[in-house]
Each structure stands twice: as structure tokens, then as C-alpha cells.
PDB file of C-alpha atoms in Angstrom:
ATOM      1  CA  MET A  95     -32.240 -49.478 -19.298  1.00 81.00           C
ATOM      2  CA  HIS A  96     -36.015 -49.816 -19.089  1.00 86.00           C
ATOM      3  CA  ARG A  97     -35.867 -53.527 -18.257  1.00 87.00           C
ATOM      4  CA  LEU A  98     -33.321 -53.351 -15.451  1.00 90.00           C
ATOM      5  CA  PRO A  99     -34.721 -54.095 -11.970  1.00 90.00           C
ATOM      6  CA  PRO A 100     -35.616 -50.878 -10.153  1.00 91.00           C
ATOM      7  CA  HIS A 101     -33.412 -51.514  -7.131  1.00 91.00           C
ATOM      8  CA  CYS A 102     -30.379 -51.879  -9.407  1.00 93.00           C
ATOM      9  CA  LYS A 103     -31.098 -48.511 -10.982  1.00 94.00           C
ATOM     10  CA  LEU A 104     -31.709 -46.888  -7.606  1.00 94.00           C
ATOM     11  CA  VAL A 105     -28.334 -48.046  -6.293  1.00 94.00           C
ATOM     12  CA  ALA A 106     -26.614 -46.923  -9.505  1.00 95.00           C
ATOM     13  CA  VAL A 107     -28.155 -43.449  -9.430  1.00 95.00           C
ATOM     14  CA  LEU A 108     -27.497 -42.979  -5.707  1.00 95.00           C
ATOM     15  CA  THR A 109     -23.856 -43.984  -6.136  1.00 95.00           C
ATOM     16  CA  PHE A 110     -23.489 -41.672  -9.126  1.00 96.00           C
ATOM     17  CA  VAL A 111     -24.927 -38.715  -7.209  1.00 95.00           C
ATOM     18  CA  LEU A 112     -22.658 -39.353  -4.219  1.00 95.00           C
ATOM     19  CA  LEU A 113     -19.616 -39.406  -6.497  1.00 95.00           C
ATOM     20  CA  VAL A 114     -20.694 -36.149  -8.126  1.00 95.00           C
ATOM     21  CA  VAL A 115     -21.187 -34.466  -4.759  1.00 94.00           C
ATOM     22  CA  ALA A 116     -17.804 -35.677  -3.503  1.00 92.00           C
ATOM     23  CA  THR A 117     -15.915 -34.344  -6.554  1.00 93.00           C
ATOM     24  CA  PRO A 118     -13.872 -31.176  -5.897  1.00 92.00           C
ATOM     25  CA  ARG A 119     -15.630 -28.179  -7.382  1.00 88.00           C
ATOM     26  CA  GLU A 120     -12.382 -26.893  -8.877  1.00 89.00           C
ATOM     27  CA  ARG A 121     -12.174 -29.878 -11.253  1.00 90.00           C
ATOM     28  CA  MET A 122     -14.591 -28.427 -13.779  1.00 90.00           C
ATOM     29  CA  TRP A 123     -13.657 -30.941 -16.460  1.00 93.00           C
ATOM     30  CA  ALA A 124     -14.908 -33.771 -14.232  1.00 93.00           C
ATOM     31  CA  PHE A 125     -18.449 -32.411 -14.293  1.00 94.00           C
ATOM     32  CA  GLY A 126     -18.268 -32.329 -18.077  1.00 94.00           C
ATOM     33  CA  GLY A 127     -17.363 -36.011 -17.953  1.00 94.00           C
ATOM     34  CA  TYR A 128     -20.343 -36.745 -15.721  1.00 95.00           C
ATOM     35  CA  ALA A 129     -22.592 -34.873 -18.158  1.00 95.00           C
ATOM     36  CA  LEU A 130     -21.285 -37.006 -21.033  1.00 96.00           C
ATOM     37  CA  LEU A 131     -22.055 -40.157 -19.046  1.00 95.00           C
ATOM     38  CA  LEU A 132     -25.642 -39.017 -18.473  1.00 95.00           C
ATOM     39  CA  ALA A 133     -25.969 -38.124 -22.157  1.00 95.00           C
ATOM     40  CA  ALA A 134     -24.837 -41.650 -23.030  1.00 94.00           C
ATOM     41  CA  VAL A 135     -27.449 -43.067 -20.637  1.00 94.00           C
ATOM     42  CA  ALA A 136     -30.163 -40.910 -22.231  1.00 94.00           C
ATOM     43  CA  LEU A 137     -29.160 -42.083 -25.709  1.00 94.00           C
ATOM     44  CA  THR A 138     -29.081 -45.715 -24.618  1.00 92.00           C
ATOM     45  CA  ALA A 139     -32.499 -45.437 -22.955  1.00 92.00           C
ATOM     46  CA  ARG A 140     -33.871 -43.411 -25.904  1.00 92.00           C
ATOM     47  CA  VAL A 141     -35.064 -40.620 -23.648  1.00 92.00           C
ATOM     48  CA  PRO A 142     -35.395 -37.402 -25.725  1.00 92.00           C
ATOM     49  CA  PHE A 143     -33.144 -34.590 -24.573  1.00 91.00           C
ATOM     50  CA  ALA A 144     -36.111 -32.215 -24.828  1.00 91.00           C
ATOM     51  CA  THR A 145     -37.965 -34.324 -22.262  1.00 90.00           C
ATOM     52  CA  VAL A 146     -34.987 -34.290 -19.922  1.00 92.00           C
ATOM     53  CA  ALA A 147     -34.609 -30.504 -20.254  1.00 90.00           C
ATOM     54  CA  ARG A 148     -38.321 -29.891 -19.659  1.00 91.00           C
ATOM     55  CA  ARG A 149     -38.443 -32.022 -16.516  1.00 91.00           C
ATOM     56  CA  ALA A 150     -35.157 -30.643 -15.219  1.00 89.00           C
ATOM     57  CA  ALA A 151     -36.745 -27.178 -15.111  1.00 87.00           C
ATOM     58  CA  ILE A 152     -37.845 -28.074 -11.574  1.00 88.00           C
ATOM     59  CA  GLU A 153     -34.466 -26.826 -10.351  1.00 86.00           C
ATOM     60  CA  ILE A 154     -35.017 -23.254 -11.590  1.00 86.00           C
ATOM     61  CA  PRO A 155     -35.546 -21.881  -8.025  1.00 83.00           C
ATOM     62  CA  PHE A 156     -32.158 -23.299  -7.014  1.00 82.00           C
ATOM     63  CA  VAL A 157     -30.580 -21.781 -10.117  1.00 84.00           C
ATOM     64  CA  ALA A 158     -31.947 -18.378  -9.115  1.00 83.00           C
ATOM     65  CA  PHE A 159     -30.474 -18.802  -5.636  1.00 82.00           C
ATOM     66  CA  ALA A 160     -27.106 -19.804  -7.077  1.00 81.00           C
ATOM     67  CA  LEU A 161     -27.016 -16.762  -9.346  1.00 81.00           C
ATOM     68  CA  LEU A 162     -27.426 -14.499  -6.319  1.00 80.00           C
ATOM     69  CA  MET A 163     -24.499 -15.968  -4.412  1.00 79.00           C
ATOM     70  CA  PRO A 164     -21.712 -14.013  -6.201  1.00 78.00           C
ATOM     71  CA  PHE A 165     -23.468 -10.772  -5.226  1.00 78.00           C
ATOM     72  CA  VAL A 166     -24.142 -11.514  -1.552  1.00 71.00           C
ATOM     73  CA  ALA A 167     -21.261 -13.799  -0.515  1.00 73.00           C
ATOM     74  CA  HIS A 168     -18.243 -12.446   1.326  1.00 75.00           C
ATOM     75  CA  GLY A 169     -14.592 -12.904   0.479  1.00 70.00           C
ATOM     76  CA  GLU A 170     -12.144 -11.620  -2.092  1.00 75.00           C
ATOM     77  CA  LYS A 171     -13.757  -9.650  -4.898  1.00 77.00           C
ATOM     78  CA  VAL A 172     -13.085 -10.228  -8.581  1.00 76.00           C
ATOM     79  CA  THR A 173     -14.211  -8.283 -11.637  1.00 72.00           C
ATOM     80  CA  VAL A 174     -16.381 -10.151 -14.136  1.00 70.00           C
ATOM     81  CA  LEU A 175     -17.891  -8.225 -17.066  1.00 73.00           C
ATOM     82  CA  GLY A 176     -17.444  -5.005 -15.139  1.00 73.00           C
ATOM     83  CA  LEU A 177     -19.130  -6.334 -11.990  1.00 71.00           C
ATOM     84  CA  ARG A 178     -17.441  -6.738  -8.626  1.00 72.00           C
ATOM     85  CA  LEU A 179     -18.334 -10.252  -7.497  1.00 76.00           C
ATOM     86  CA  SER A 180     -17.269 -12.514  -4.677  1.00 78.00           C
ATOM     87  CA  GLY A 181     -14.787 -15.144  -5.774  1.00 73.00           C
ATOM     88  CA  GLU A 182     -16.039 -17.579  -3.148  1.00 78.00           C
ATOM     89  CA  GLY A 183     -19.606 -16.825  -4.237  1.00 79.00           C
ATOM     90  CA  LEU A 184     -18.743 -17.665  -7.835  1.00 81.00           C
ATOM     91  CA  TRP A 185     -17.320 -21.009  -6.788  1.00 83.00           C
ATOM     92  CA  GLY A 186     -20.357 -21.657  -4.613  1.00 84.00           C
ATOM     93  CA  ALA A 187     -22.720 -20.838  -7.473  1.00 85.00           C
ATOM     94  CA  TRP A 188     -20.807 -23.129  -9.807  1.00 89.00           C
ATOM     95  CA  ASN A 189     -20.841 -25.894  -7.197  1.00 88.00           C
ATOM     96  CA  ILE A 190     -24.637 -25.704  -6.807  1.00 89.00           C
ATOM     97  CA  LEU A 191     -25.336 -25.423 -10.527  1.00 91.00           C
ATOM     98  CA  ALA A 192     -23.040 -28.246 -11.608  1.00 92.00           C
ATOM     99  CA  LYS A 193     -23.791 -30.787  -8.908  1.00 93.00           C
ATOM    100  CA  GLY A 194     -27.480 -29.895  -8.602  1.00 91.00           C
ATOM    101  CA  THR A 195     -28.082 -30.112 -12.336  1.00 93.00           C
ATOM    102  CA  LEU A 196     -26.325 -33.456 -12.661  1.00 94.00           C
ATOM    103  CA  GLY A 197     -28.317 -34.862  -9.740  1.00 93.00           C
ATOM    104  CA  VAL A 198     -31.607 -33.626 -11.170  1.00 94.00           C
ATOM    105  CA  VAL A 199     -30.854 -35.012 -14.642  1.00 95.00           C
ATOM    106  CA  ALA A 200     -29.902 -38.389 -13.149  1.00 95.00           C
ATOM    107  CA  SER A 201     -33.203 -38.447 -11.249  1.00 94.00           C
ATOM    108  CA  VAL A 202     -35.121 -37.478 -14.378  1.00 94.00           C
ATOM    109  CA  LEU A 203     -33.540 -40.344 -16.314  1.00 94.00           C
ATOM    110  CA  LEU A 204     -34.408 -42.738 -13.492  1.00 94.00           C
ATOM    111  CA  ALA A 205     -38.039 -41.580 -13.481  1.00 92.00           C
ATOM    112  CA  ALA A 206     -38.232 -41.726 -17.279  1.00 92.00           C
ATOM    113  CA  THR A 207     -37.092 -45.354 -17.406  1.00 93.00           C
ATOM    114  CA  THR A 208     -38.923 -46.712 -14.350  1.00 91.00           C
ATOM    115  CA  GLU A 209     -42.602 -46.799 -13.462  1.00 88.00           C
ATOM    116  CA  PRO A 210     -43.502 -45.260 -10.087  1.00 86.00           C
ATOM    117  CA  ARG A 211     -44.940 -48.563  -8.913  1.00 84.00           C
ATOM    118  CA  MET A 212     -41.670 -50.305  -9.745  1.00 87.00           C
ATOM    119  CA  LEU A 213     -39.692 -47.645  -7.910  1.00 88.00           C
ATOM    120  CA  LEU A 214     -41.664 -48.436  -4.775  1.00 86.00           C
ATOM    121  CA  LEU A 215     -40.958 -52.132  -5.223  1.00 86.00           C
ATOM    122  CA  GLY A 216     -37.296 -51.294  -5.624  1.00 87.00           C
ATOM    123  CA  LEU A 217     -37.275 -49.274  -2.417  1.00 87.00           C
ATOM    124  CA  GLU A 218     -38.924 -52.146  -0.588  1.00 85.00           C
ATOM    125  CA  ARG A 219     -36.352 -54.533  -2.043  1.00 87.00           C
ATOM    126  CA  LEU A 220     -33.591 -52.275  -0.673  1.00 87.00           C
ATOM    127  CA  ARG A 221     -35.075 -52.606   2.830  1.00 86.00           C
ATOM    128  CA  VAL A 222     -36.384 -49.049   3.049  1.00 87.00           C
ATOM    129  CA  PRO A 223     -38.755 -48.882   6.060  1.00 87.00           C
ATOM    130  CA  ARG A 224     -42.065 -50.399   5.034  1.00 84.00           C
ATOM    131  CA  LEU A 225     -44.102 -47.513   6.445  1.00 85.00           C
ATOM    132  CA  ILE A 226     -42.259 -44.950   4.304  1.00 88.00           C
ATOM    133  CA  VAL A 227     -42.817 -47.055   1.182  1.00 86.00           C
ATOM    134  CA  GLN A 228     -46.521 -47.377   1.959  1.00 86.00           C
ATOM    135  CA  ILE A 229     -46.903 -43.623   2.528  1.00 87.00           C
ATOM    136  CA  ALA A 230     -45.200 -42.933  -0.802  1.00 86.00           C
ATOM    137  CA  GLY A 231     -47.447 -45.483  -2.494  1.00 85.00           C
ATOM    138  CA  PHE A 232     -50.620 -43.882  -1.156  1.00 85.00           C
ATOM    139  CA  MET A 233     -49.359 -40.445  -2.206  1.00 85.00           C
ATOM    140  CA  LEU A 234     -48.953 -41.687  -5.765  1.00 84.00           C
ATOM    141  CA  ARG A 235     -52.243 -43.554  -5.746  1.00 83.00           C
ATOM    142  CA  TYR A 236     -54.443 -40.814  -4.301  1.00 86.00           C
ATOM    143  CA  GLY A 237     -52.697 -37.755  -5.730  1.00 84.00           C
ATOM    144  CA  ASP A 238     -55.021 -37.802  -8.740  1.00 84.00           C
ATOM    145  CA  VAL A 239     -58.038 -38.288  -6.452  1.00 88.00           C
ATOM    146  CA  VAL A 240     -57.170 -35.198  -4.396  1.00 88.00           C
ATOM    147  CA  ALA A 241     -56.438 -33.218  -7.572  1.00 88.00           C
ATOM    148  CA  ALA A 242     -59.856 -34.184  -8.972  1.00 89.00           C
ATOM    149  CA  GLU A 243     -61.511 -33.092  -5.709  1.00 89.00           C
ATOM    150  CA  LEU A 244     -59.731 -29.753  -5.961  1.00 89.00           C
ATOM    151  CA  GLY A 245     -60.971 -29.388  -9.532  1.00 89.00           C
ATOM    152  CA  ARG A 246     -64.559 -29.999  -8.461  1.00 90.00           C
ATOM    153  CA  MET A 247     -64.229 -27.380  -5.731  1.00 88.00           C
ATOM    154  CA  ARG A 248     -62.856 -24.902  -8.270  1.00 88.00           C
ATOM    155  CA  THR A 249     -65.804 -25.622 -10.557  1.00 90.00           C
ATOM    156  CA  ALA A 250     -68.228 -25.116  -7.668  1.00 88.00           C
ATOM    157  CA  ARG A 251     -66.697 -21.726  -6.852  1.00 87.00           C
ATOM    158  CA  ALA A 252     -66.826 -20.652 -10.477  1.00 86.00           C
ATOM    159  CA  SER A 253     -70.485 -21.699 -10.792  1.00 89.00           C
ATOM    160  CA  ARG A 254     -71.276 -19.338  -7.925  1.00 85.00           C
ATOM    161  CA  GLY A 255     -69.571 -16.436  -9.648  1.00 83.00           C
ATOM    162  CA  PHE A 256     -66.324 -16.477  -7.678  1.00 81.00           C
ATOM    163  CA  GLU A 257     -63.159 -15.139  -9.326  1.00 79.00           C
ATOM    164  CA  ALA A 258     -59.821 -14.716  -7.570  1.00 77.00           C
ATOM    165  CA  ARG A 259     -59.043 -11.190  -8.725  1.00 78.00           C
ATOM    166  CA  ASP A 260     -57.271  -9.636  -5.746  1.00 77.00           C
ATOM    167  CA  VAL A 261     -56.154 -10.163  -2.156  1.00 79.00           C
ATOM    168  CA  ARG A 262     -59.751 -10.235  -0.921  1.00 77.00           C
ATOM    169  CA  ALA A 263     -60.111 -13.712  -2.413  1.00 81.00           C
ATOM    170  CA  THR A 264     -57.497 -15.091  -0.010  1.00 85.00           C
ATOM    171  CA  GLY A 265     -60.085 -15.918   2.655  1.00 85.00           C
ATOM    172  CA  VAL A 266     -62.213 -17.955   0.269  1.00 84.00           C
ATOM    173  CA  LEU A 267     -59.194 -19.845  -1.062  1.00 85.00           C
ATOM    174  CA  ALA A 268     -57.976 -20.547   2.472  1.00 88.00           C
ATOM    175  CA  LYS A 269     -61.377 -21.980   3.439  1.00 88.00           C
ATOM    176  CA  SER A 270     -61.311 -24.123   0.298  1.00 88.00           C
ATOM    177  CA  LEU A 271     -57.914 -25.547   1.251  1.00 89.00           C
ATOM    178  CA  GLY A 272     -59.211 -26.270   4.747  1.00 91.00           C
ATOM    179  CA  ALA A 273     -62.218 -28.077   3.347  1.00 90.00           C
ATOM    180  CA  LEU A 274     -59.962 -30.035   0.989  1.00 90.00           C
ATOM    181  CA  PHE A 275     -57.790 -31.096   3.928  1.00 92.00           C
ATOM    182  CA  LEU A 276     -60.803 -32.285   5.936  1.00 91.00           C
ATOM    183  CA  ARG A 277     -62.229 -34.222   2.996  1.00 90.00           C
ATOM    184  CA  SER A 278     -58.869 -35.847   2.298  1.00 90.00           C
ATOM    185  CA  TYR A 279     -58.437 -36.752   5.969  1.00 90.00           C
ATOM    186  CA  GLU A 280     -61.910 -38.296   6.138  1.00 91.00           C
ATOM    187  CA  ARG A 281     -61.250 -40.196   2.914  1.00 90.00           C
ATOM    188  CA  GLY A 282     -58.039 -41.530   4.416  1.00 88.00           C
ATOM    189  CA  GLU A 283     -59.915 -42.767   7.496  1.00 91.00           C
ATOM    190  CA  ARG A 284     -62.466 -44.545   5.315  1.00 92.00           C
ATOM    191  CA  VAL A 285     -59.740 -46.147   3.220  1.00 89.00           C
ATOM    192  CA  HIS A 286     -57.888 -47.306   6.337  1.00 88.00           C
ATOM    193  CA  LEU A 287     -61.073 -48.770   7.817  1.00 92.00           C
ATOM    194  CA  ALA A 288     -61.742 -50.626   4.562  1.00 91.00           C
ATOM    195  CA  MET A 289     -58.188 -51.986   4.568  1.00 88.00           C
ATOM    196  CA  VAL A 290     -58.410 -53.160   8.186  1.00 89.00           C
ATOM    197  CA  SER A 291     -61.716 -54.879   7.484  1.00 91.00           C
ATOM    198  CA  ARG A 292     -59.951 -56.807   4.711  1.00 86.00           C
ATOM    199  CA  GLY A 293     -57.145 -58.024   6.955  1.00 84.00           C
ATOM    200  CA  TYR A 294     -54.579 -55.225   6.768  1.00 82.00           C
ATOM    201  CA  ASP A 295     -52.010 -55.661   9.562  1.00 78.00           C
ATOM    202  CA  GLY A 296     -49.434 -53.034   8.643  1.00 75.00           C
ATOM    203  CA  ARG A 297     -48.062 -54.881   5.645  1.00 75.00           C
ATOM    204  CA  MET A 298     -49.221 -54.603   2.063  1.00 73.00           C
ATOM    205  CA  PRO A 299     -49.564 -57.866   0.121  1.00 70.00           C
ATOM    206  CA  VAL A 300     -46.660 -58.571  -2.243  1.00 67.00           C
ATOM    207  CA  LEU A 301     -48.141 -59.309  -5.645  1.00 61.00           C
ATOM    208  CA  HIS A 302     -44.823 -60.289  -7.169  1.00 65.00           C
ATOM    209  CA  ASP A 303     -41.223 -60.208  -6.081  1.00 66.00           C
ATOM    210  CA  ILE A 304     -38.455 -58.753  -8.215  1.00 77.00           C
ATOM    211  CA  GLY A 305     -34.943 -60.083  -8.321  1.00 79.00           C
ATOM    212  CA  ALA A 306     -31.798 -59.205 -10.204  1.00 84.00           C
ATOM    213  CA  THR A 307     -29.311 -61.424 -11.963  1.00 88.00           C
ATOM    214  CA  PRO A 308     -25.546 -60.819 -11.868  1.00 89.00           C
ATOM    215  CA  ALA A 309     -25.747 -59.652 -15.479  1.00 92.00           C
ATOM    216  CA  GLN A 310     -28.348 -57.024 -14.570  1.00 90.00           C
ATOM    217  CA  TRP A 311     -26.271 -55.797 -11.635  1.00 91.00           C
ATOM    218  CA  SER A 312     -23.273 -55.581 -13.955  1.00 92.00           C
ATOM    219  CA  ALA A 313     -25.236 -53.541 -16.490  1.00 92.00           C
ATOM    220  CA  ALA A 314     -26.451 -51.167 -13.785  1.00 92.00           C
ATOM    221  CA  ALA A 315     -22.912 -50.799 -12.443  1.00 93.00           C
ATOM    222  CA  VAL A 316     -21.563 -49.352 -15.704  1.00 93.00           C
ATOM    223  CA  LEU A 317     -22.620 -45.787 -14.845  1.00 94.00           C
ATOM    224  CA  PRO A 318     -21.262 -45.655 -11.255  1.00 94.00           C
ATOM    225  CA  LEU A 319     -18.041 -47.425 -12.278  1.00 95.00           C
ATOM    226  CA  ALA A 320     -17.405 -44.946 -15.088  1.00 95.00           C
ATOM    227  CA  ALA A 321     -18.252 -42.080 -12.728  1.00 94.00           C
ATOM    228  CA  SER A 322     -15.878 -43.492 -10.110  1.00 94.00           C
ATOM    229  CA  LEU A 323     -13.034 -43.388 -12.641  1.00 94.00           C
ATOM    230  CA  VAL A 324     -13.777 -39.723 -13.319  1.00 93.00           C
ATOM    231  CA  ALA A 325     -14.007 -38.968  -9.600  1.00 92.00           C
ATOM    232  CA  LEU A 326     -10.792 -40.859  -8.830  1.00 93.00           C
ATOM    233  CA  THR A 327      -8.930 -38.931 -11.516  1.00 92.00           C
ATOM    234  CA  ALA A 328     -10.277 -35.664 -10.139  1.00 90.00           C
ATOM    235  CA  TRP A 329      -9.246 -36.545  -6.575  1.00 90.00           C
ATOM    236  CA  MET A 330      -5.766 -37.589  -7.652  1.00 86.00           C
ATOM    237  CA  GLY A 331      -5.330 -34.261  -9.396  1.00 70.00           C
ATOM    238  CA  ALA A 332      -6.608 -32.284  -6.397  1.00 55.00           C
TER     239      ALA A 332
END
């Protein structure tokens, strides 16, 4: 799993997610089958389930939204544990939870088995617009730089006795964010000028190309093929 070319894994995960989304929400057993497939991938890649669960917590806001749907959605009402809930809202909540969770877990497994730099190479290999790939690359490269700048600004505020205790601190924090934006923008201009002076013409140099053998494509196709069998069975039973 870790050694597969990144573009093979990207295609496999994208196909898997599309199959999950296209599966009828009423076929609840199918989503259990998808979950078993992802569990098999995690075991094969030796990604701890605790790591997957911790990183998948990013979808908690969507879970909260889904849990509200049975209370606010319209349609026929049903009684669940003494509560009058919308039947359509319950199906909608299940649809979001099941498909969203499977998509997030698939993305987590992709990120856990592929370096960010390799993901960018995979996107470029799949003919994603070069400008988008470059923007994503700079975001990854300078994210730590901006975070360090923010930390230095926080230290400077603390050394001057500032503490964000109430709403009155909003103005100071807003000015700090404005200053951070200006510094980041100026840094970007300096970086671009340095790149142009070194011959940058809109294309980043390719240090090494990545290819995929038929065997690697076949290995990457195991997950989407198994998912397609589950999806096909669910559609035939719809």
C-alpha cells in the first residue's frame, strides 16, 4: 500500500468514494461491506485503527449537522425512543453519516500511506491543472512558516502583557491577523521574485517522474473492484 504510485491510489480512492455516494441509502448492508473493505485496507497498510479514528474526528461538525436533521426536516413523523422525528430526516442523517464517514476514512488511509509531496506528484501525473498543483505545494511548504510567524506574534503579545480574556481583545487579535496577512503576502512576493530571477516560467522543475506498472495498477484496482461488486449488488436489489 505504501509503495504504490500516488496516482494509482488517488484513482482508486476517488472511484471508491463515487461508488459509495452512488449506493442507495436504503441498502444499509452495503455500507457495512464498504466499511469492511476499508478495514482490510487499514490492516494491509498497517495503519492503526486508533490513528484512523483520531484523524476522522475532522467530520464531527458534519455529524452534529446530521443529528439535527431528524428534528428539523419535514415529512412523515415516526416515533423513536419516545421522540417524534422526521422519517425523511432520519434517512438523510443516515445518508450523511454513512457516506461521509466512509469518504473521510478513505481519505485518511490515503494520507496515512502517501507523503504529501507524492500526492502532489500524483495529481500532476493525472493532468490536474499545473497552477492548482503549485498552489497546493506552496500551501504545504509554507504552512509551517506562517504558523511559526503566528507563534512569534503570540509571544510578542504575551511579552507585552496581553491576554485574550474577553471580547475587548477582539480588536487586538484582528489587527494581528491583518499584520500576519500582510507579512505573508510580502513574503510571497519575495519568494516569487526569487523564483523568477532563477528562471521560473510558470512551471516547476520535475525532479523525478513516477510511473506505474500494470501490476501496480492491478493492486490499486482491488479496492474499487470489490466496492463495485458491493454497489452492483445493492443496485440490483434496489
